[in-house]
XYZ file of C-alpha atoms in Angstrom:
736
model
C 0.227 0.044 -0.600
C 1.991 3.508 -0.891
C 0.909 6.963 -0.175
C -0.944 7.884 -2.804
C -3.010 4.853 -2.822
C -4.975 5.809 0.290
C -4.697 10.161 -0.781
C -5.635 9.643 -4.056
C -6.744 6.121 -5.657
C -9.817 6.231 -3.128
C -11.454 9.864 -2.462
C -13.858 8.533 -1.156
C -12.045 8.012 2.387
C -10.227 10.655 1.260
C -13.630 13.002 1.075
C -14.571 11.405 4.462
C -11.741 12.280 6.273
C -11.311 15.817 5.031
C -14.859 16.367 5.481
C -14.945 15.025 9.825
C -11.728 17.497 9.752
C -14.075 20.770 7.841
C -17.147 19.812 9.914
C -14.951 19.751 13.305
C -13.449 23.408 12.605
C -16.856 25.062 12.397
C -18.515 23.380 15.428
C -15.729 24.589 17.468
C -17.813 27.789 17.674
C -14.682 30.126 16.940
C -14.722 33.795 15.942
C -13.337 35.567 12.809
C -12.361 32.225 10.751
C -11.800 31.960 7.048
C -11.914 28.698 5.885
C -11.338 27.578 1.869
C -13.360 24.535 0.971
C -12.006 23.465 -2.514
C -13.886 21.314 -5.006
C -13.697 21.166 -8.399
C -16.486 17.829 -8.400
C -19.744 20.591 -8.030
C -21.725 17.276 -7.441
C -19.396 16.306 -5.395
C -19.483 19.829 -3.757
C -23.994 20.474 -2.932
C -23.596 17.127 -1.112
C -21.411 17.812 1.225
C -21.964 21.577 1.681
C -26.025 20.409 2.371
C -24.472 17.924 4.656
C -22.723 20.253 6.346
C -26.276 22.675 6.612
C -28.088 19.956 7.584
C -25.925 18.689 10.634
C -24.695 22.214 11.696
C -27.349 24.704 10.884
C -29.951 23.553 13.577
C -28.235 21.184 15.796
C -30.699 21.975 19.030
C -33.518 21.270 17.433
C -35.800 23.135 20.264
C -37.057 26.307 21.022
C -34.180 28.465 21.953
C -36.780 30.489 24.848
C -39.946 30.622 26.212
C -40.535 33.563 27.149
C -42.389 34.543 30.527
C -46.229 35.194 28.346
C -47.060 32.828 27.233
C -49.346 33.771 24.820
C -46.522 34.601 23.346
C -44.989 32.284 20.232
C -42.072 30.371 21.370
C -38.831 32.284 19.778
C -38.037 30.702 16.371
C -34.371 28.024 16.055
C -31.949 30.477 15.070
C -29.441 29.157 12.624
C -25.628 28.235 13.260
C -24.480 28.063 9.685
C -26.505 29.922 6.458
C -25.868 29.023 3.573
C -25.785 31.571 0.765
C -25.081 31.320 -3.176
C -23.065 34.085 -4.183
C -24.364 37.383 -6.267
C -22.412 37.486 -9.525
C -24.080 41.093 -9.803
C -22.635 41.922 -7.437
C -19.748 39.291 -5.948
C -19.344 40.586 -2.517
C -19.928 37.916 0.364
C -19.435 40.206 2.648
C -21.947 42.764 1.821
C -24.214 39.547 1.467
C -23.794 38.016 5.074
C -24.406 41.776 6.451
C -27.822 42.002 4.662
C -28.392 38.381 5.486
C -27.787 39.395 9.130
C -29.589 43.052 8.286
C -32.689 41.046 7.390
C -32.456 38.245 10.156
C -30.421 39.428 13.160
C -30.056 36.994 16.731
C -32.743 36.871 18.667
C -32.904 37.748 21.937
C -32.461 34.708 24.177
C -33.040 34.499 27.817
C -35.014 37.308 28.955
C -37.053 37.238 31.543
C -38.527 40.633 33.092
C -36.050 42.155 34.823
C -33.422 40.510 32.947
C -32.964 42.106 29.171
C -31.215 38.611 28.111
C -28.783 38.840 25.274
C -28.166 37.755 21.886
C -28.130 34.606 20.221
C -24.514 34.087 18.554
C -24.101 35.252 15.070
C -24.316 31.950 12.670
C -21.501 31.246 9.949
C -21.669 31.624 6.370
C -20.790 29.488 3.601
C -21.158 30.600 0.388
C -21.547 28.684 -2.774
C -21.722 29.756 -6.858
C -18.089 30.984 -7.055
C -17.337 29.208 -10.169
C -20.165 30.488 -11.670
C -17.437 34.052 -11.969
C -15.627 32.095 -14.525
C -18.375 32.426 -16.776
C -18.819 36.279 -16.290
C -17.098 39.259 -17.506
C -13.132 39.870 -16.204
C -14.526 42.896 -14.875
C -16.593 41.040 -12.468
C -14.120 38.291 -11.835
C -11.965 41.694 -10.180
C -14.710 43.209 -8.595
C -15.042 39.692 -6.407
C -11.670 39.668 -5.605
C -10.936 43.268 -4.929
C -14.242 42.758 -2.254
C -11.791 39.686 -0.784
C -8.556 41.852 -0.348
C -11.331 44.324 1.278
C -12.972 41.542 3.394
C -9.620 41.960 5.828
C -10.819 44.812 7.752
C -14.103 42.612 8.970
C -11.522 40.516 10.731
C -10.702 42.903 13.624
C -13.319 43.709 15.905
C -15.857 46.290 14.357
C -19.009 47.882 16.111
C -20.671 48.366 12.821
C -20.840 44.874 11.094
C -21.903 42.015 13.260
C -19.302 40.199 10.211
C -17.011 40.178 12.924
C -18.641 37.307 14.514
C -18.969 34.955 12.255
C -16.717 32.617 10.074
C -16.545 32.520 6.595
C -16.376 28.829 4.387
C -16.408 29.854 1.054
C -16.340 26.998 -1.610
C -13.985 27.811 -4.492
C -12.665 25.516 -7.607
C -8.211 24.929 -7.588
C -8.264 27.747 -10.796
C -10.040 30.312 -7.584
C -7.696 28.964 -5.659
C -4.421 29.725 -7.275
C -6.603 33.374 -7.654
C -7.307 34.233 -4.754
C -3.432 32.963 -3.546
C -1.812 35.629 -6.108
C -4.487 38.472 -6.359
C -5.947 38.754 -2.696
C -2.947 38.188 -0.725
C -4.588 40.220 2.409
C -7.577 37.763 2.400
C -4.948 34.377 1.825
C -3.081 35.114 5.332
C -6.464 35.420 7.059
C -7.389 32.582 5.839
C -7.662 29.594 8.836
C -7.530 26.487 7.077
C -8.102 25.045 3.707
C -9.844 22.084 2.721
C -9.236 20.215 -0.286
C -11.444 17.279 -1.500
C -10.750 14.928 -4.641
C -12.532 14.196 -7.880
C -13.132 15.211 -10.997
C -13.680 18.871 -13.046
C -17.414 19.897 -13.549
C -18.026 22.358 -16.429
C -19.774 25.035 -14.350
C -22.957 25.462 -16.085
C -26.392 25.828 -14.793
C -26.218 24.105 -11.590
C -29.759 23.855 -10.706
C -29.579 20.678 -8.509
C -28.998 23.030 -4.763
C -31.459 25.179 -3.221
C -30.649 29.045 -3.797
C -30.108 30.371 -0.560
C -31.101 28.969 2.646
C -31.370 32.001 3.935
C -34.764 32.858 6.091
C -34.856 30.481 9.123
C -38.930 30.323 9.031
C -38.691 28.854 5.948
C -36.434 25.604 6.848
C -37.019 22.569 7.707
C -36.022 21.193 11.203
C -36.242 17.187 10.795
C -32.492 17.830 9.414
C -30.976 17.619 13.779
C -28.086 16.000 14.924
C -26.477 16.863 18.318
C -22.990 19.031 17.866
C -20.391 20.457 19.339
C -21.611 23.340 18.181
C -24.550 23.259 20.678
C -23.510 25.728 23.956
C -24.222 22.713 25.600
C -21.075 21.768 25.313
C -18.613 24.536 27.120
C -15.423 24.991 27.159
C -15.375 24.090 30.617
C -16.277 20.642 30.133
C -13.553 20.640 27.464
C -10.603 21.515 29.516
C -11.324 18.702 31.585
C -9.719 16.269 28.965
C -6.720 14.522 30.327
C -3.755 16.363 30.301
C -1.094 12.704 29.147
C 0.186 13.281 25.389
C -0.504 9.796 24.157
C 2.183 9.719 21.437
C 5.539 10.166 21.724
C 6.938 14.237 21.233
C 8.606 13.548 18.339
C 10.452 16.629 17.937
C 11.546 16.717 21.336
C 15.131 15.528 19.445
C 15.790 16.673 15.824
C 18.875 15.589 14.959
C 21.550 18.485 14.240
C 21.969 20.692 11.476
C 24.933 19.132 9.591
C 27.175 21.458 7.550
C 28.696 21.055 4.417
C 30.930 22.293 2.672
C 30.546 22.023 -1.431
C 33.263 24.223 -3.067
C 32.517 27.225 -5.322
C 34.156 28.265 -8.365
C 36.961 30.487 -6.022
C 38.160 27.534 -4.464
C 36.572 27.880 -0.779
C 33.793 25.381 0.402
C 30.521 26.515 0.073
C 27.101 26.428 1.586
C 24.903 24.872 -0.130
C 25.293 21.325 1.663
C 24.805 23.295 4.618
C 22.217 24.895 4.137
C 20.107 21.608 2.184
C 20.297 19.615 5.702
C 18.035 19.933 7.526
C 17.295 18.685 11.136
C 15.415 15.461 11.153
C 12.759 14.707 13.874
C 13.685 11.567 15.534
C 10.655 9.755 15.216
C 8.116 7.674 17.043
C 8.362 3.737 17.437
C 5.372 1.667 16.768
C 4.990 -2.271 17.309
C 2.772 -3.868 14.866
C 0.010 -6.761 14.266
C -1.298 -10.363 14.728
C -4.424 -12.082 13.691
C -6.792 -13.558 12.044
C -10.160 -14.198 11.273
C -9.996 -12.094 8.142
C -12.861 -13.780 6.377
C -15.117 -12.393 9.068
C -14.054 -8.655 9.185
C -14.226 -8.766 5.487
C -17.768 -9.220 5.469
C -18.647 -6.425 7.994
C -21.071 -4.100 6.748
C -21.560 -0.848 8.829
C -17.823 -0.247 9.016
C -15.844 1.650 6.132
C -14.152 -0.884 3.644
C -11.132 0.888 3.337
C -10.429 0.620 7.186
C -11.401 -3.026 7.585
C -8.495 -3.735 4.131
C -6.131 -1.768 6.336
C -6.977 -3.624 9.552
C -6.626 -7.240 8.038
C -3.282 -6.012 6.269
C -2.088 -5.449 9.687
C -2.517 -8.694 10.823
C -1.445 -9.957 8.293
C 2.080 -8.342 8.868
C 2.681 -12.024 11.017
C 3.957 -10.008 13.506
C 3.614 -11.138 18.112
C 1.755 -8.683 19.761
C 0.568 -8.763 23.485
C -2.369 -10.271 23.540
C -2.410 -9.605 27.351
C -2.573 -6.093 27.387
C -4.626 -5.140 24.372
C -7.279 -6.548 22.678
C -6.955 -7.769 19.837
C -7.843 -5.407 16.324
C -10.420 -7.908 15.118
C -12.313 -7.979 18.885
C -12.371 -4.767 18.147
C -13.974 -4.341 14.646
C -16.769 -6.551 15.408
C -17.784 -5.161 18.746
C -18.516 -2.538 16.239
C -20.156 -3.884 13.924
C -22.770 -5.276 16.342
C -22.462 -1.285 18.155
C -23.274 -0.584 14.656
C -26.011 -3.037 14.051
C -27.943 -1.750 18.095
C -28.021 1.410 16.966
C -26.004 2.769 19.975
C -25.717 5.972 20.668
C -22.229 7.738 18.739
C -21.026 8.287 21.957
C -21.187 4.584 22.379
C -19.167 4.252 18.723
C -16.777 6.870 19.236
C -15.188 5.603 22.549
C -15.105 1.892 20.287
C -13.033 3.287 16.656
C -10.785 5.305 19.981
C -9.885 1.995 21.406
C -9.304 1.022 17.667
C -7.224 3.968 17.328
C -5.455 3.533 20.765
C -4.398 0.119 20.101
C -2.925 0.637 16.848
C -0.972 3.910 18.290
C 0.321 1.983 21.151
C 2.286 -0.178 18.531
C 3.150 3.069 16.578
C 4.934 3.836 19.702
C 6.345 0.793 19.756
C 8.125 1.328 16.763
C 6.061 -0.026 13.850
C 5.726 3.343 12.371
C 4.471 1.433 8.722
C 1.996 3.294 6.346
C -0.975 0.618 7.452
C -0.917 1.025 11.147
C -0.458 4.891 10.391
C -3.923 5.481 8.683
C -5.334 2.599 10.712
C -5.174 4.561 13.998
C -5.597 8.081 11.870
C -9.019 6.367 10.411
C -10.064 5.105 13.532
C -9.666 8.554 15.224
C -11.170 10.178 12.582
C -14.607 8.084 13.563
C -14.186 8.439 16.690
C -14.245 12.475 16.444
C -17.591 12.104 13.719
C -19.949 10.043 16.328
C -19.322 12.160 19.822
C -17.571 15.572 18.517
C -18.085 16.900 21.783
C -15.828 13.748 23.990
C -13.888 15.679 26.903
C -11.181 13.595 25.022
C -11.250 15.523 22.050
C -7.989 17.905 22.556
C -5.401 14.282 23.101
C -6.858 12.680 19.977
C -6.551 15.972 17.610
C -2.798 16.418 18.833
C -2.333 12.277 18.428
C -4.002 12.707 14.398
C -1.793 15.561 14.280
C 1.464 13.530 14.970
C -0.058 10.970 12.767
C -0.443 12.390 9.895
C 3.254 14.094 10.641
C 4.623 10.523 10.423
C 2.836 9.490 7.928
C 4.597 12.707 5.957
C 7.953 11.325 7.451
C 6.852 7.252 6.336
C 8.296 6.639 3.440
C 7.855 6.383 0.315
C 8.233 9.525 0.221
C 4.356 10.798 -1.832
C 3.614 14.304 -3.461
C 1.558 14.845 -1.365
C 4.048 15.519 1.971
C 3.164 19.293 1.926
C -0.685 18.055 2.754
C 0.389 15.898 5.578
C 1.772 18.318 7.215
C -0.582 21.428 7.013
C -2.977 18.928 8.249
C -0.933 18.054 11.417
C -0.356 21.873 11.744
C -4.699 22.405 11.295
C -4.691 19.221 14.078
C -2.417 20.771 16.497
C -4.141 23.991 16.397
C -7.470 22.637 16.994
C -6.102 21.358 20.541
C -4.726 24.716 21.667
C -7.922 26.472 21.120
C -9.776 23.498 23.411
C -6.810 24.343 26.045
C -5.277 25.982 27.510
C -1.670 26.356 29.884
C -3.755 27.350 32.723
C -5.596 23.474 32.902
C -3.625 21.420 30.628
C 0.434 22.681 31.534
C 2.279 19.522 30.163
C -0.501 18.945 27.063
C 0.176 22.667 25.759
C 3.386 22.999 25.912
C 4.311 19.152 24.285
C 1.433 20.457 21.422
C 3.448 24.201 20.951
C 6.440 21.611 20.152
C 5.246 19.825 18.169
C 3.152 22.777 16.452
C 7.358 24.610 15.655
C 8.482 20.725 14.327
C 5.550 20.667 12.564
C 5.882 24.571 10.735
C 9.580 23.288 10.594
C 8.913 21.035 7.427
C 6.392 23.275 6.087
C 9.324 25.370 5.461
C 10.780 23.171 2.877
C 7.628 23.204 0.596
C 6.635 26.648 0.883
C 7.792 30.149 2.572
C 10.154 28.969 4.305
C 11.018 32.744 6.454
C 7.533 33.089 7.201
C 6.920 29.196 8.461
C 10.429 28.984 10.259
C 8.992 31.895 12.130
C 6.146 30.554 12.609
C 8.360 27.915 14.306
C 10.461 29.871 16.573
C 7.130 31.813 17.855
C 5.762 28.167 18.753
C 9.028 26.904 20.510
C 8.680 30.003 22.806
C 5.569 29.672 23.850
C 6.580 26.041 24.805
C 9.133 26.974 26.206
C 7.110 29.545 27.971
C 5.223 26.449 30.118
C 7.915 24.255 29.851
C 10.521 25.438 32.674
C 14.304 23.392 33.127
C 12.714 22.913 36.916
C 9.362 20.746 35.542
C 11.384 18.081 32.906
C 14.688 19.040 32.103
C 15.215 17.299 29.274
C 11.806 18.150 27.571
C 13.517 22.094 28.175
C 16.772 21.581 27.101
C 14.798 19.531 24.293
C 12.921 22.247 22.641
C 15.783 25.101 23.408
C 17.394 23.077 20.884
C 14.757 22.720 18.338
C 14.515 26.275 18.933
C 17.843 26.855 17.900
C 18.081 24.876 14.931
C 14.448 27.051 13.702
C 16.849 30.113 14.634
C 19.596 29.242 13.040
C 17.254 28.344 9.228
C 15.306 31.819 9.491
C 19.450 33.228 9.397
C 19.327 31.440 6.142
C 16.725 33.658 4.923
C 17.159 37.095 6.841
C 18.975 38.669 9.598
C 22.286 36.111 10.007
C 23.802 37.978 12.143
C 20.515 38.224 15.090
C 18.942 34.990 14.700
C 22.475 32.870 14.407
C 23.098 34.296 17.426
C 19.754 33.606 18.828
C 20.366 29.878 18.089
C 24.087 29.981 19.855
C 22.329 31.110 22.730
C 19.468 28.387 22.078
C 21.921 25.754 21.848
C 24.408 26.702 24.732
C 20.804 26.869 26.959
C 19.839 22.967 26.226
C 23.389 22.321 26.846
C 23.415 23.254 30.186
C 20.919 20.592 31.178
C 22.841 17.809 29.304
C 24.940 15.749 31.556
C 28.096 14.287 28.700
C 28.250 11.152 30.783
C 24.281 10.262 30.444
C 23.280 11.724 27.392
C 26.699 11.653 25.642
C 25.219 11.679 21.652
C 22.957 14.113 23.060
C 25.654 16.188 24.321
C 27.958 15.649 21.139
C 25.214 16.583 18.339
C 23.937 19.846 19.919
C 27.838 20.614 20.346
C 27.926 19.863 16.638
C 24.653 22.150 16.221
C 26.820 24.547 18.028
C 30.048 24.402 15.947
C 27.421 24.546 12.443
C 25.838 28.010 13.778
C 29.444 29.951 14.982
C 30.746 28.471 11.689
C 28.064 30.243 9.822
C 28.358 33.121 11.869
C 32.058 33.198 10.982
C 30.586 34.846 7.681
C 29.359 37.414 8.594
C 31.357 39.541 11.634
C 34.764 38.670 13.282
C 35.502 35.226 11.331
C 38.500 33.801 13.269
C 37.481 33.566 15.936
C 34.151 32.674 15.529
C 35.748 29.717 13.531
C 38.308 28.451 15.805
C 34.582 28.227 18.253
C 33.619 26.269 15.787
C 36.733 24.243 15.601
C 36.699 24.162 19.759
C 33.485 23.269 19.402
C 33.842 20.416 16.805
C 36.673 18.971 18.245
C 34.489 18.072 21.663
C 31.521 16.351 19.849
C 33.899 14.464 18.195
C 34.790 12.793 22.191
C 31.081 11.481 22.175
C 30.290 11.139 18.477
C 33.480 8.942 17.826
C 33.397 5.815 15.334
C 32.679 3.219 17.054
C 29.677 4.880 19.258
C 27.787 6.607 15.747
C 30.280 6.567 13.340
C 27.821 8.664 10.520
C 27.186 11.227 12.803
C 31.258 11.268 13.204
C 31.489 11.491 10.164
C 29.063 13.972 9.689
C 31.242 16.093 12.338
C 34.701 15.311 11.273
C 33.344 16.740 7.381
C 31.995 19.874 9.371
C 35.942 20.557 11.211
C 37.761 19.957 7.787
C 35.118 22.899 6.674
C 36.252 25.475 9.161
C 40.164 24.721 9.255
C 39.657 25.522 5.758
C 37.914 28.622 5.980
C 40.188 29.540 8.533
C 43.895 28.470 6.612
C 42.271 31.597 4.257
C 41.548 34.344 5.469
C 43.804 36.828 4.788
C 45.152 37.583 8.240
C 46.129 33.857 8.924
C 50.123 33.340 9.157
C 52.226 31.366 5.881
C 52.895 28.995 8.886
C 49.026 28.759 10.503
C 47.452 28.496 6.822
C 49.999 25.408 5.960
C 48.573 23.709 9.368
C 45.689 23.984 8.830
C 45.238 22.579 5.792
C 47.055 19.758 6.649
C 44.009 19.215 9.929
C 41.658 20.070 6.757
C 42.819 16.987 4.817
C 42.494 14.785 7.880
C 39.165 15.861 9.023
C 38.097 14.985 5.405
C 40.025 12.002 4.814
C 37.954 10.811 8.124
C 34.949 11.482 6.991
C 35.347 10.082 3.902
C 36.990 6.680 5.407
C 34.213 6.538 7.940
C 31.392 7.066 5.153
C 33.121 3.764 2.750
C 32.677 2.133 6.229
C 28.844 2.696 6.364
C 28.224 0.494 3.353
C 24.960 2.174 1.907
C 23.942 3.592 5.238
C 22.533 7.063 4.830
C 24.847 10.529 5.098
C 24.014 13.660 6.985
C 26.496 15.206 3.885
C 27.116 15.273 0.362
C 29.923 12.696 0.202
C 31.232 14.048 -3.606
C 31.151 17.647 -2.532
C 34.313 16.019 0.501
C 35.690 14.728 -1.908
C 35.840 17.676 -4.030
C 36.371 19.525 -0.585
C 39.484 17.664 -0.076
C 41.150 17.609 -3.416
C 40.759 21.405 -3.068
C 42.805 21.125 0.112
C 46.103 18.859 -1.085
C 45.692 21.516 -4.652
C 45.737 24.372 -2.264
C 48.722 22.743 0.321
C 50.838 22.707 -3.177
C 50.294 25.599 -4.614
C 50.548 27.668 -1.191
C 53.913 30.082 -1.836
C 55.028 29.012 2.101
C 54.850 24.855 1.478
C 58.202 23.469 1.274
C 58.019 19.995 -0.546
C 60.069 18.155 -3.138
C 58.677 17.291 -5.951
C 57.581 13.713 -4.800
C 55.712 15.621 -2.137
C 54.359 17.403 -4.159
C 53.336 15.148 -6.950
C 51.989 13.246 -4.164
C 49.330 15.938 -3.368
C 48.636 16.318 -6.266
C 47.506 13.357 -7.643
C 46.096 12.216 -4.384
C 43.687 16.218 -5.210
C 42.984 14.463 -9.171
C 41.941 11.006 -8.169
C 39.594 13.011 -5.480
C 38.096 15.179 -8.316
C 37.889 12.501 -10.619
C 35.573 10.352 -7.480
C 33.279 13.069 -7.554
C 33.063 13.261 -11.364
C 31.862 9.627 -11.762
C 28.548 11.050 -9.499
C 27.777 13.692 -10.370
C 26.472 12.345 -14.313
C 22.912 13.460 -13.390
C 24.191 17.298 -11.932
C 25.072 19.254 -14.243
C 26.253 22.657 -13.186
C 28.265 20.531 -10.624
C 29.850 18.126 -13.286
C 31.349 21.374 -14.221
C 32.645 22.798 -11.948
C 34.723 19.554 -10.893
C 35.098 19.283 -14.625
C 36.833 22.913 -13.665
C 38.269 21.270 -11.145
C 40.582 18.715 -12.697
C 41.713 21.374 -15.748
C 43.329 23.169 -12.753
C 44.989 20.789 -11.168
C 46.362 19.115 -14.409
C 47.732 22.406 -15.071
C 49.185 22.764 -11.383
C 50.869 19.625 -12.300
C 52.421 21.075 -15.580
C 53.519 24.661 -13.162
C 55.083 22.384 -10.393
C 56.642 19.238 -12.387
C 57.002 19.925 -15.440
C 56.087 18.482 -18.742
C 56.661 15.014 -17.679
C 53.896 15.873 -14.780
C 51.588 17.438 -17.246
C 51.560 13.074 -18.948
C 51.425 11.525 -15.163
C 47.995 14.285 -14.654
C 46.384 13.528 -17.754
C 47.332 9.149 -17.547
C 44.943 9.127 -14.980
C 41.803 10.538 -16.873
C 40.024 8.686 -18.309
C 40.155 8.604 -22.159
C 36.610 10.009 -22.885
C 37.628 13.282 -21.756
C 40.976 13.476 -22.744
C 39.914 15.913 -26.004
C 37.852 18.639 -23.897
C 40.695 18.840 -21.159
C 43.473 18.646 -23.963
C 41.709 22.045 -25.760
C 41.185 23.839 -22.518
C 45.070 23.384 -21.305
């Protein structure tokens, strides 16, 4: 099973998940939220919009208040969700909403003889019909976008408009999503969430199958009654009674360090290219997979989604043992859920059963079995639990778990084009969880969710708006640290400080590098205080490496000699704990970083001739150690570019020979140049699919062959040419 199988091929399952998230977002009763629902299939859009309306418009199903004078009529039921079709003659959704509210102001409830009462909450509004703008004149389309640009002001508190209390759900096809991003950036920035439904595009013809508007509360059929958490009977106080213990391990507590690497530019100095590519890698949670039988009976279940059943069967067939003494078998829970459906029990009971199924798989994931199937079962089961009981006191915990599960789905191979979508979904769930709790009542959970949110924003920065998303990550980490103190849990506090340092380092690559790199170093040093190198040697070494990388980076902007020496000192300290025996891949990365720092220090103008020779020798030793360790790992993924390291090593040998202070004999000069040429040729062999890097390395080879001639004469040049593959000779000879 692949991620694409779940996210694209099974549209019904995907759309059901998106619907549950959208319904939940609308049900939370928050104010001034903008939701964009993207759907190209108008039939599907109509179906979902109608279902939302019937579910959320009248959740209470009873008269809201009874006046003391029994001769008067009761107050009519006032909708919580109003559906409007966009007026194509004047496509101003805000104006339409205000006109509706002027015609149907919220009724006053709770009024008694001596009590004035209070107005009922302003409803949310969903707007349909945007797709018809495609057939309107360009001027009309621009007018619509103009109104959206102006709508930002309505989401600040204004006495002149009731709309500031409301939420907006705007249904749009994909082309209009792009148009809004580009032409109404203020509106786009105000968005709370984007919900994308899968479906084939439908021509924007007259959509007569959908009611033109639900405008008059008195005309609506009150038969569509469904209890929802939009009902004020579910108060924030009840939501705060949810458990404070996070269930999934905090996936972002110990991201691996930023790895520095130098890929040399044409100026023959190591570049920051590989350093910039080495984003922090979060330490993922582990899980335990399950086994079981009784597949034939499971395949006949009729009340449970086929996708969930098939996924459970797939996990049962993995033949991995599970602890049946502690956890119910998944097939037992599925059979129980089927029986509960047949008995038509309450939604609360069904939600609890689905929640048990999700928890079973979450526990497996925590134990190390984070397969796609296990992740999807947990996600679907938890979302089913929410759909059957949106008022559950466990809702904040479930939302946080869903956020982490989607984050893990993005991190689970094979990598999918849906990665950005999964991260955005994780962020939405974390944000929903945070809106339902407060640090005063859920201190530990609040801090952990903020930390998780920071990690998710960091991953989102890999796909889009890196500066903005790293800034969001910093805000989340700082918020977590406002409530996660060293006295409470020193290791978690240190982990969050490390995350904050990494976020500042990344932000420093886009703006205010000196300011942000100094903040990164400060955060790393604060984290280091709380790690005992004897008890936590790997984490201690990791953070030392991070400090070294930040100092190396800072040296590009100020006090180069001082900051490079600091980088070298902390890299050397890190290598006391990142040894070839303990963590060879991490040791190789730090050795590679150390070589880059020595290279830069050797090439500073204020470095003496004697010191330059010493630093180049140390640079060569570090690169050689990094490359040797990389070879010993035989296929283990590296966090630095090995081909760039070959080039760096070659350039160091080349630089050593051509330096005027070098006093080696001809044999020594030849030896260094031969090693330089061999390393450049080694790099060139792996760069056939990278034209720019290939050409740069080819130029290094030509320059090294010229050095052979300059240092050793025609015999030296012939020796060099004898080492070059024959297919390269014509082009090389033309450049000599």
